[in-house]
């Protein structure tokens, strides 16, 4: 078993399910902490502030600092800041994406925007969508925090940010640039923050189509755990396999 200097970890389905932690994952993270091995949580949830994500993990008994969290909103703001060609943003989204953009000194505007950024917005209105569509028709660049078309709720699967983005793509005739998993950009930003080499970092997740593909596209080894979305039967249909698979993180103990 190869030793790794750092780990990137998905959250829902990997570390917890809803509001219940996965005990094997909790023991695994404790092993990382005790071994002094760097790790970071990587999530497509653009609504959360890193402080909120850390608060939930702490509440579940997983000691976490906000600096150990990379959301798709944070990765989107970092991507735009690195490009240095946008100043004003028309944003659809919640606190997570708005605060990430403000942290990088972007102006949030209602018109004449350099770029439209779309994140999940559970208070979406027709006017918000119409405004974004008009800005895109005027030539604003188009970015989406993540392509998740649906996400689980207490009531079942509900529309995700990918659904909002597709609506705007259809209405405007423009295609969005996605940043979250399975795109590699969010992984690249997490590696920059954590400071580990990609050849010595393992991406861990439960969803082949997001977590594992993102790790593969960023050049990382990957570990798929069968504690969430992708079952063994479903995995068998894919041509390219993860580097490793495990029924749970109990089968993968980190080596310092």
PDB file of C-alpha atoms in Angstrom:
ATOM      1  CA  UNK A   1       0.000   0.000   0.000  1.00  0.00           C
ATOM      2  CA  UNK A   2       1.460   3.338  -1.082  1.00  0.00           C
ATOM      3  CA  UNK A   3       2.009   5.992   1.551  1.00  0.00           C
ATOM      4  CA  UNK A   4       0.463   9.410   0.971  1.00  0.00           C
ATOM      5  CA  UNK A   5       1.509  12.798   2.283  1.00  0.00           C
ATOM      6  CA  UNK A   6      -2.006  14.246   2.110  1.00  0.00           C
ATOM      7  CA  UNK A   7      -5.659  13.364   1.636  1.00  0.00           C
ATOM      8  CA  UNK A   8      -8.568  15.144  -0.028  1.00  0.00           C
ATOM      9  CA  UNK A   9     -11.887  13.981   1.387  1.00  0.00           C
ATOM     10  CA  UNK A  10     -15.424  14.270   0.121  1.00  0.00           C
ATOM     11  CA  UNK A  11     -18.082  14.908   2.768  1.00  0.00           C
ATOM     12  CA  UNK A  12     -21.599  13.548   2.267  1.00  0.00           C
ATOM     13  CA  UNK A  13     -21.518   9.803   1.720  1.00  0.00           C
ATOM     14  CA  UNK A  14     -17.838   9.633   2.644  1.00  0.00           C
ATOM     15  CA  UNK A  15     -17.504  11.289   6.062  1.00  0.00           C
ATOM     16  CA  UNK A  16     -21.159  11.572   7.012  1.00  0.00           C
ATOM     17  CA  UNK A  17     -24.652  10.804   5.787  1.00  0.00           C
ATOM     18  CA  UNK A  18     -26.866  13.813   6.339  1.00  0.00           C
ATOM     19  CA  UNK A  19     -26.478  14.560  10.034  1.00  0.00           C
ATOM     20  CA  UNK A  20     -24.915  11.250  11.034  1.00  0.00           C
ATOM     21  CA  UNK A  21     -21.213  10.624  10.885  1.00  0.00           C
ATOM     22  CA  UNK A  22     -19.875   7.418   9.357  1.00  0.00           C
ATOM     23  CA  UNK A  23     -18.025   5.832  12.261  1.00  0.00           C
ATOM     24  CA  UNK A  24     -15.333   4.174  10.125  1.00  0.00           C
ATOM     25  CA  UNK A  25     -14.638   7.537   8.501  1.00  0.00           C
ATOM     26  CA  UNK A  26     -14.422   9.264  11.878  1.00  0.00           C
ATOM     27  CA  UNK A  27     -11.802   6.727  12.993  1.00  0.00           C
ATOM     28  CA  UNK A  28      -9.924   7.243   9.729  1.00  0.00           C
ATOM     29  CA  UNK A  29      -9.815  11.032  10.172  1.00  0.00           C
ATOM     30  CA  UNK A  30      -8.670  10.569  13.764  1.00  0.00           C
ATOM     31  CA  UNK A  31      -5.822   8.471  12.378  1.00  0.00           C
ATOM     32  CA  UNK A  32      -4.842  11.284  10.038  1.00  0.00           C
ATOM     33  CA  UNK A  33      -4.868  13.797  12.886  1.00  0.00           C
ATOM     34  CA  UNK A  34      -2.841  11.563  15.188  1.00  0.00           C
ATOM     35  CA  UNK A  35      -0.328  10.897  12.425  1.00  0.00           C
ATOM     36  CA  UNK A  36       0.057  14.573  11.557  1.00  0.00           C
ATOM     37  CA  UNK A  37      -0.997  13.858   7.958  1.00  0.00           C
ATOM     38  CA  UNK A  38      -2.531  16.888   6.172  1.00  0.00           C
ATOM     39  CA  UNK A  39      -6.081  16.522   4.908  1.00  0.00           C
ATOM     40  CA  UNK A  40      -8.734  18.760   3.464  1.00  0.00           C
ATOM     41  CA  UNK A  41     -12.453  18.421   2.831  1.00  0.00           C
ATOM     42  CA  UNK A  42     -13.538  19.144  -0.742  1.00  0.00           C
ATOM     43  CA  UNK A  43     -17.243  19.737  -1.338  1.00  0.00           C
ATOM     44  CA  UNK A  44     -19.435  20.855  -4.233  1.00  0.00           C
ATOM     45  CA  UNK A  45     -21.789  22.572  -1.777  1.00  0.00           C
ATOM     46  CA  UNK A  46     -21.544  26.253  -2.740  1.00  0.00           C
ATOM     47  CA  UNK A  47     -24.066  27.480  -0.167  1.00  0.00           C
ATOM     48  CA  UNK A  48     -21.888  26.759   2.854  1.00  0.00           C
ATOM     49  CA  UNK A  49     -19.323  29.083   4.358  1.00  0.00           C
ATOM     50  CA  UNK A  50     -16.193  27.130   5.356  1.00  0.00           C
ATOM     51  CA  UNK A  51     -16.996  28.099   8.946  1.00  0.00           C
ATOM     52  CA  UNK A  52     -20.391  26.426   8.631  1.00  0.00           C
ATOM     53  CA  UNK A  53     -18.925  23.252   7.169  1.00  0.00           C
ATOM     54  CA  UNK A  54     -16.334  23.143   9.954  1.00  0.00           C
ATOM     55  CA  UNK A  55     -19.042  23.756  12.570  1.00  0.00           C
ATOM     56  CA  UNK A  56     -21.026  20.740  11.328  1.00  0.00           C
ATOM     57  CA  UNK A  57     -17.969  18.513  11.358  1.00  0.00           C
ATOM     58  CA  UNK A  58     -17.080  19.652  14.869  1.00  0.00           C
ATOM     59  CA  UNK A  59     -20.658  18.973  15.960  1.00  0.00           C
ATOM     60  CA  UNK A  60     -20.251  15.428  14.639  1.00  0.00           C
ATOM     61  CA  UNK A  61     -17.105  14.978  16.715  1.00  0.00           C
ATOM     62  CA  UNK A  62     -14.615  15.626  13.897  1.00  0.00           C
ATOM     63  CA  UNK A  63     -12.328  18.500  14.978  1.00  0.00           C
ATOM     64  CA  UNK A  64     -12.058  20.793  11.951  1.00  0.00           C
ATOM     65  CA  UNK A  65     -10.856  24.306  11.193  1.00  0.00           C
ATOM     66  CA  UNK A  66     -12.371  26.386   8.362  1.00  0.00           C
ATOM     67  CA  UNK A  67      -9.002  26.364   6.555  1.00  0.00           C
ATOM     68  CA  UNK A  68      -9.436  22.607   6.082  1.00  0.00           C
ATOM     69  CA  UNK A  69     -12.504  23.103   3.870  1.00  0.00           C
ATOM     70  CA  UNK A  70     -12.577  23.877   0.135  1.00  0.00           C
ATOM     71  CA  UNK A  71     -16.048  24.507  -1.298  1.00  0.00           C
ATOM     72  CA  UNK A  72     -16.926  24.891  -4.969  1.00  0.00           C
ATOM     73  CA  UNK A  73     -17.762  28.538  -4.218  1.00  0.00           C
ATOM     74  CA  UNK A  74     -14.274  29.163  -2.821  1.00  0.00           C
ATOM     75  CA  UNK A  75     -12.690  27.414  -5.799  1.00  0.00           C
ATOM     76  CA  UNK A  76     -14.769  29.502  -8.223  1.00  0.00           C
ATOM     77  CA  UNK A  77     -13.722  32.757  -6.561  1.00  0.00           C
ATOM     78  CA  UNK A  78     -10.070  31.667  -6.591  1.00  0.00           C
ATOM     79  CA  UNK A  79     -10.312  30.724 -10.276  1.00  0.00           C
ATOM     80  CA  UNK A  80     -11.720  34.131 -11.232  1.00  0.00           C
ATOM     81  CA  UNK A  81      -9.142  35.936  -9.092  1.00  0.00           C
ATOM     82  CA  UNK A  82      -6.289  34.080 -10.798  1.00  0.00           C
ATOM     83  CA  UNK A  83      -7.596  35.056 -14.243  1.00  0.00           C
ATOM     84  CA  UNK A  84      -7.425  38.768 -13.293  1.00  0.00           C
ATOM     85  CA  UNK A  85      -9.905  39.839 -15.944  1.00  0.00           C
ATOM     86  CA  UNK A  86     -13.094  40.247 -13.932  1.00  0.00           C
ATOM     87  CA  UNK A  87     -14.057  42.959 -11.465  1.00  0.00           C
ATOM     88  CA  UNK A  88     -17.847  42.873 -11.283  1.00  0.00           C
ATOM     89  CA  UNK A  89     -20.036  39.805 -10.791  1.00  0.00           C
ATOM     90  CA  UNK A  90     -23.727  39.114 -11.226  1.00  0.00           C
ATOM     91  CA  UNK A  91     -24.249  36.251  -8.807  1.00  0.00           C
ATOM     92  CA  UNK A  92     -27.004  33.747  -8.254  1.00  0.00           C
ATOM     93  CA  UNK A  93     -26.302  31.972  -5.012  1.00  0.00           C
ATOM     94  CA  UNK A  94     -26.331  31.966  -1.255  1.00  0.00           C
ATOM     95  CA  UNK A  95     -23.944  33.182   1.447  1.00  0.00           C
ATOM     96  CA  UNK A  96     -21.162  30.746   0.583  1.00  0.00           C
ATOM     97  CA  UNK A  97     -20.594  31.991  -2.960  1.00  0.00           C
ATOM     98  CA  UNK A  98     -21.254  35.654  -2.189  1.00  0.00           C
ATOM     99  CA  UNK A  99     -18.779  35.762   0.692  1.00  0.00           C
ATOM    100  CA  UNK A 100     -16.146  33.862  -1.298  1.00  0.00           C
ATOM    101  CA  UNK A 101     -16.398  36.447  -4.098  1.00  0.00           C
ATOM    102  CA  UNK A 102     -16.300  39.395  -1.676  1.00  0.00           C
ATOM    103  CA  UNK A 103     -13.221  37.905   0.002  1.00  0.00           C
ATOM    104  CA  UNK A 104     -11.444  38.155  -3.349  1.00  0.00           C
ATOM    105  CA  UNK A 105     -12.548  41.795  -3.757  1.00  0.00           C
ATOM    106  CA  UNK A 106     -15.139  41.274  -6.489  1.00  0.00           C
ATOM    107  CA  UNK A 107     -18.004  43.760  -6.753  1.00  0.00           C
ATOM    108  CA  UNK A 108     -21.437  42.154  -6.756  1.00  0.00           C
ATOM    109  CA  UNK A 109     -23.658  44.036  -9.205  1.00  0.00           C
ATOM    110  CA  UNK A 110     -27.133  43.805 -10.709  1.00  0.00           C
ATOM    111  CA  UNK A 111     -26.127  44.915 -14.202  1.00  0.00           C
ATOM    112  CA  UNK A 112     -23.122  45.528 -16.466  1.00  0.00           C
ATOM    113  CA  UNK A 113     -21.270  42.555 -14.972  1.00  0.00           C
ATOM    114  CA  UNK A 114     -17.996  41.142 -16.273  1.00  0.00           C
ATOM    115  CA  UNK A 115     -19.056  37.637 -15.291  1.00  0.00           C
ATOM    116  CA  UNK A 116     -22.149  35.718 -14.194  1.00  0.00           C
ATOM    117  CA  UNK A 117     -21.557  33.175 -11.406  1.00  0.00           C
ATOM    118  CA  UNK A 118     -24.230  30.617 -10.574  1.00  0.00           C
ATOM    119  CA  UNK A 119     -24.384  28.680  -7.314  1.00  0.00           C
ATOM    120  CA  UNK A 120     -27.259  26.897  -5.637  1.00  0.00           C
ATOM    121  CA  UNK A 121     -29.952  29.380  -4.604  1.00  0.00           C
ATOM    122  CA  UNK A 122     -32.899  28.002  -2.663  1.00  0.00           C
ATOM    123  CA  UNK A 123     -34.626  31.378  -2.903  1.00  0.00           C
ATOM    124  CA  UNK A 124     -34.343  31.566  -6.687  1.00  0.00           C
ATOM    125  CA  UNK A 125     -36.801  33.826  -8.516  1.00  0.00           C
ATOM    126  CA  UNK A 126     -37.680  34.458 -12.128  1.00  0.00           C
ATOM    127  CA  UNK A 127     -36.191  37.961 -11.849  1.00  0.00           C
ATOM    128  CA  UNK A 128     -32.822  36.580 -10.712  1.00  0.00           C
ATOM    129  CA  UNK A 129     -32.726  34.161 -13.625  1.00  0.00           C
ATOM    130  CA  UNK A 130     -33.873  36.824 -16.095  1.00  0.00           C
ATOM    131  CA  UNK A 131     -31.165  39.193 -14.875  1.00  0.00           C
ATOM    132  CA  UNK A 132     -28.480  36.559 -15.324  1.00  0.00           C
ATOM    133  CA  UNK A 133     -29.773  35.695 -18.777  1.00  0.00           C
ATOM    134  CA  UNK A 134     -29.678  39.341 -19.857  1.00  0.00           C
ATOM    135  CA  UNK A 135     -26.111  39.769 -18.580  1.00  0.00           C
ATOM    136  CA  UNK A 136     -25.028  36.683 -20.513  1.00  0.00           C
ATOM    137  CA  UNK A 137     -26.635  38.030 -23.673  1.00  0.00           C
ATOM    138  CA  UNK A 138     -24.671  41.250 -23.162  1.00  0.00           C
ATOM    139  CA  UNK A 139     -21.461  39.230 -23.235  1.00  0.00           C
ATOM    140  CA  UNK A 140     -20.611  38.505 -19.594  1.00  0.00           C
ATOM    141  CA  UNK A 141     -18.486  35.403 -18.987  1.00  0.00           C
ATOM    142  CA  UNK A 142     -20.345  32.440 -17.490  1.00  0.00           C
ATOM    143  CA  UNK A 143     -19.179  30.327 -14.547  1.00  0.00           C
ATOM    144  CA  UNK A 144     -21.003  27.719 -12.480  1.00  0.00           C
ATOM    145  CA  UNK A 145     -19.793  26.484  -9.110  1.00  0.00           C
ATOM    146  CA  UNK A 146     -20.741  22.868  -9.812  1.00  0.00           C
ATOM    147  CA  UNK A 147     -22.739  20.658 -12.208  1.00  0.00           C
ATOM    148  CA  UNK A 148     -24.811  18.726  -9.640  1.00  0.00           C
ATOM    149  CA  UNK A 149     -28.280  18.527 -11.201  1.00  0.00           C
ATOM    150  CA  UNK A 150     -29.850  17.288  -7.944  1.00  0.00           C
ATOM    151  CA  UNK A 151     -28.959  16.758  -4.314  1.00  0.00           C
ATOM    152  CA  UNK A 152     -30.553  14.757  -1.488  1.00  0.00           C
ATOM    153  CA  UNK A 153     -32.848  16.404   1.041  1.00  0.00           C
ATOM    154  CA  UNK A 154     -35.135  15.152   3.784  1.00  0.00           C
ATOM    155  CA  UNK A 155     -37.909  15.051   1.139  1.00  0.00           C
ATOM    156  CA  UNK A 156     -35.826  13.229  -1.478  1.00  0.00           C
ATOM    157  CA  UNK A 157     -33.817  14.460  -4.466  1.00  0.00           C
ATOM    158  CA  UNK A 158     -34.358  18.153  -5.229  1.00  0.00           C
ATOM    159  CA  UNK A 159     -32.960  20.398  -8.020  1.00  0.00           C
ATOM    160  CA  UNK A 160     -29.303  21.281  -7.646  1.00  0.00           C
ATOM    161  CA  UNK A 161     -27.108  23.997  -9.059  1.00  0.00           C
ATOM    162  CA  UNK A 162     -26.550  22.095 -12.291  1.00  0.00           C
ATOM    163  CA  UNK A 163     -30.270  22.360 -13.031  1.00  0.00           C
ATOM    164  CA  UNK A 164     -30.212  26.136 -12.593  1.00  0.00           C
ATOM    165  CA  UNK A 165     -27.135  26.356 -14.798  1.00  0.00           C
ATOM    166  CA  UNK A 166     -28.672  24.257 -17.576  1.00  0.00           C
ATOM    167  CA  UNK A 167     -31.757  26.486 -17.503  1.00  0.00           C
ATOM    168  CA  UNK A 168     -29.567  29.551 -18.076  1.00  0.00           C
ATOM    169  CA  UNK A 169     -27.514  27.773 -20.731  1.00  0.00           C
ATOM    170  CA  UNK A 170     -30.723  26.934 -22.592  1.00  0.00           C
ATOM    171  CA  UNK A 171     -32.203  30.421 -22.270  1.00  0.00           C
ATOM    172  CA  UNK A 172     -29.033  32.347 -23.142  1.00  0.00           C
ATOM    173  CA  UNK A 173     -27.453  30.027 -25.689  1.00  0.00           C
ATOM    174  CA  UNK A 174     -24.219  30.187 -23.666  1.00  0.00           C
ATOM    175  CA  UNK A 175     -22.225  27.376 -22.077  1.00  0.00           C
ATOM    176  CA  UNK A 176     -20.949  27.658 -18.522  1.00  0.00           C
ATOM    177  CA  UNK A 177     -17.460  26.878 -17.269  1.00  0.00           C
ATOM    178  CA  UNK A 178     -17.821  24.549 -14.286  1.00  0.00           C
ATOM    179  CA  UNK A 179     -15.388  24.571 -11.361  1.00  0.00           C
ATOM    180  CA  UNK A 180     -16.603  21.919  -8.893  1.00  0.00           C
ATOM    181  CA  UNK A 181     -16.207  18.173  -9.102  1.00  0.00           C
ATOM    182  CA  UNK A 182     -15.815  16.342 -11.487  1.00  0.00           C
ATOM    183  CA  UNK A 183     -13.786  19.227 -12.956  1.00  0.00           C
ATOM    184  CA  UNK A 184     -10.179  19.308 -11.729  1.00  0.00           C
ATOM    185  CA  UNK A 185     -10.118  23.018 -10.800  1.00  0.00           C
ATOM    186  CA  UNK A 186     -11.438  22.503  -7.273  1.00  0.00           C
ATOM    187  CA  UNK A 187      -8.819  19.786  -6.688  1.00  0.00           C
ATOM    188  CA  UNK A 188      -6.052  22.066  -7.958  1.00  0.00           C
ATOM    189  CA  UNK A 189      -7.072  24.812  -5.522  1.00  0.00           C
ATOM    190  CA  UNK A 190      -7.251  22.379  -2.609  1.00  0.00           C
ATOM    191  CA  UNK A 191      -3.744  21.136  -3.400  1.00  0.00           C
ATOM    192  CA  UNK A 192      -2.447  24.719  -3.468  1.00  0.00           C
ATOM    193  CA  UNK A 193      -3.889  25.386  -0.029  1.00  0.00           C
ATOM    194  CA  UNK A 194      -2.798  22.078   1.505  1.00  0.00           C
ATOM    195  CA  UNK A 195       0.666  22.254  -0.043  1.00  0.00           C
ATOM    196  CA  UNK A 196       1.103  18.597  -0.971  1.00  0.00           C
ATOM    197  CA  UNK A 197       2.279  17.152  -4.269  1.00  0.00           C
ATOM    198  CA  UNK A 198      -0.411  15.589  -6.451  1.00  0.00           C
ATOM    199  CA  UNK A 199       1.618  12.400  -6.845  1.00  0.00           C
ATOM    200  CA  UNK A 200       1.578  11.973  -3.058  1.00  0.00           C
ATOM    201  CA  UNK A 201      -2.035  12.959  -2.411  1.00  0.00           C
ATOM    202  CA  UNK A 202      -5.058  10.635  -2.400  1.00  0.00           C
ATOM    203  CA  UNK A 203      -8.597  11.712  -3.348  1.00  0.00           C
ATOM    204  CA  UNK A 204     -11.222   9.854  -1.308  1.00  0.00           C
ATOM    205  CA  UNK A 205     -14.921   9.831  -2.169  1.00  0.00           C
ATOM    206  CA  UNK A 206     -18.083   7.779  -2.563  1.00  0.00           C
ATOM    207  CA  UNK A 207     -19.218   9.047  -5.970  1.00  0.00           C
ATOM    208  CA  UNK A 208     -17.373   7.920  -9.094  1.00  0.00           C
ATOM    209  CA  UNK A 209     -18.956  10.580 -11.307  1.00  0.00           C
ATOM    210  CA  UNK A 210     -17.810  13.483  -9.124  1.00  0.00           C
ATOM    211  CA  UNK A 211     -15.139  12.651  -6.543  1.00  0.00           C
ATOM    212  CA  UNK A 212     -13.227   9.977  -8.417  1.00  0.00           C
ATOM    213  CA  UNK A 213     -13.393  11.623 -11.841  1.00  0.00           C
ATOM    214  CA  UNK A 214     -12.188  14.907 -10.347  1.00  0.00           C
ATOM    215  CA  UNK A 215      -9.226  13.161  -8.750  1.00  0.00           C
ATOM    216  CA  UNK A 216      -8.382  11.315 -11.964  1.00  0.00           C
ATOM    217  CA  UNK A 217      -8.591  14.478 -14.057  1.00  0.00           C
ATOM    218  CA  UNK A 218      -6.279  16.278 -11.625  1.00  0.00           C
ATOM    219  CA  UNK A 219      -3.732  13.458 -11.777  1.00  0.00           C
ATOM    220  CA  UNK A 220      -4.285  12.049  -8.269  1.00  0.00           C
ATOM    221  CA  UNK A 221      -4.606   8.493  -7.093  1.00  0.00           C
ATOM    222  CA  UNK A 222      -8.167   7.803  -5.987  1.00  0.00           C
ATOM    223  CA  UNK A 223      -9.964   5.726  -3.378  1.00  0.00           C
ATOM    224  CA  UNK A 224     -13.664   4.939  -3.857  1.00  0.00           C
ATOM    225  CA  UNK A 225     -15.485   3.934  -0.687  1.00  0.00           C
ATOM    226  CA  UNK A 226     -18.795   2.103  -1.028  1.00  0.00           C
ATOM    227  CA  UNK A 227     -20.506   4.056   1.751  1.00  0.00           C
ATOM    228  CA  UNK A 228     -22.537   6.385  -0.440  1.00  0.00           C
ATOM    229  CA  UNK A 229     -23.513   6.788  -4.069  1.00  0.00           C
ATOM    230  CA  UNK A 230     -21.503   4.339  -6.191  1.00  0.00           C
ATOM    231  CA  UNK A 231     -22.146   0.667  -5.451  1.00  0.00           C
ATOM    232  CA  UNK A 232     -19.899  -2.218  -6.468  1.00  0.00           C
ATOM    233  CA  UNK A 233     -22.398  -3.176  -9.164  1.00  0.00           C
ATOM    234  CA  UNK A 234     -22.454   0.363 -10.559  1.00  0.00           C
ATOM    235  CA  UNK A 235     -18.649   0.626 -10.481  1.00  0.00           C
ATOM    236  CA  UNK A 236     -18.306  -2.486 -12.648  1.00  0.00           C
ATOM    237  CA  UNK A 237     -19.867  -0.587 -15.568  1.00  0.00           C
ATOM    238  CA  UNK A 238     -17.010   1.918 -15.770  1.00  0.00           C
ATOM    239  CA  UNK A 239     -14.016   1.363 -18.005  1.00  0.00           C
ATOM    240  CA  UNK A 240     -11.425   3.197 -15.901  1.00  0.00           C
ATOM    241  CA  UNK A 241     -11.215   2.033 -12.317  1.00  0.00           C
ATOM    242  CA  UNK A 242     -10.189   4.021  -9.214  1.00  0.00           C
ATOM    243  CA  UNK A 243      -6.717   3.303  -7.901  1.00  0.00           C
ATOM    244  CA  UNK A 244      -8.281   1.640  -4.868  1.00  0.00           C
ATOM    245  CA  UNK A 245     -11.728   0.638  -3.608  1.00  0.00           C
ATOM    246  CA  UNK A 246     -12.945  -0.190  -0.105  1.00  0.00           C
ATOM    247  CA  UNK A 247     -16.210  -1.139   1.545  1.00  0.00           C
ATOM    248  CA  UNK A 248     -15.482   1.554   4.116  1.00  0.00           C
ATOM    249  CA  UNK A 249     -12.565   3.621   5.383  1.00  0.00           C
ATOM    250  CA  UNK A 250     -12.048   1.001   8.089  1.00  0.00           C
ATOM    251  CA  UNK A 251     -10.163  -0.928   5.413  1.00  0.00           C
ATOM    252  CA  UNK A 252      -7.783   1.946   4.734  1.00  0.00           C
ATOM    253  CA  UNK A 253      -5.646   3.087   7.623  1.00  0.00           C
ATOM    254  CA  UNK A 254      -3.272   5.972   6.810  1.00  0.00           C
ATOM    255  CA  UNK A 255       0.470   5.517   7.283  1.00  0.00           C
ATOM    256  CA  UNK A 256       2.446   8.512   8.575  1.00  0.00           C
TER     257      UNK A 256
END
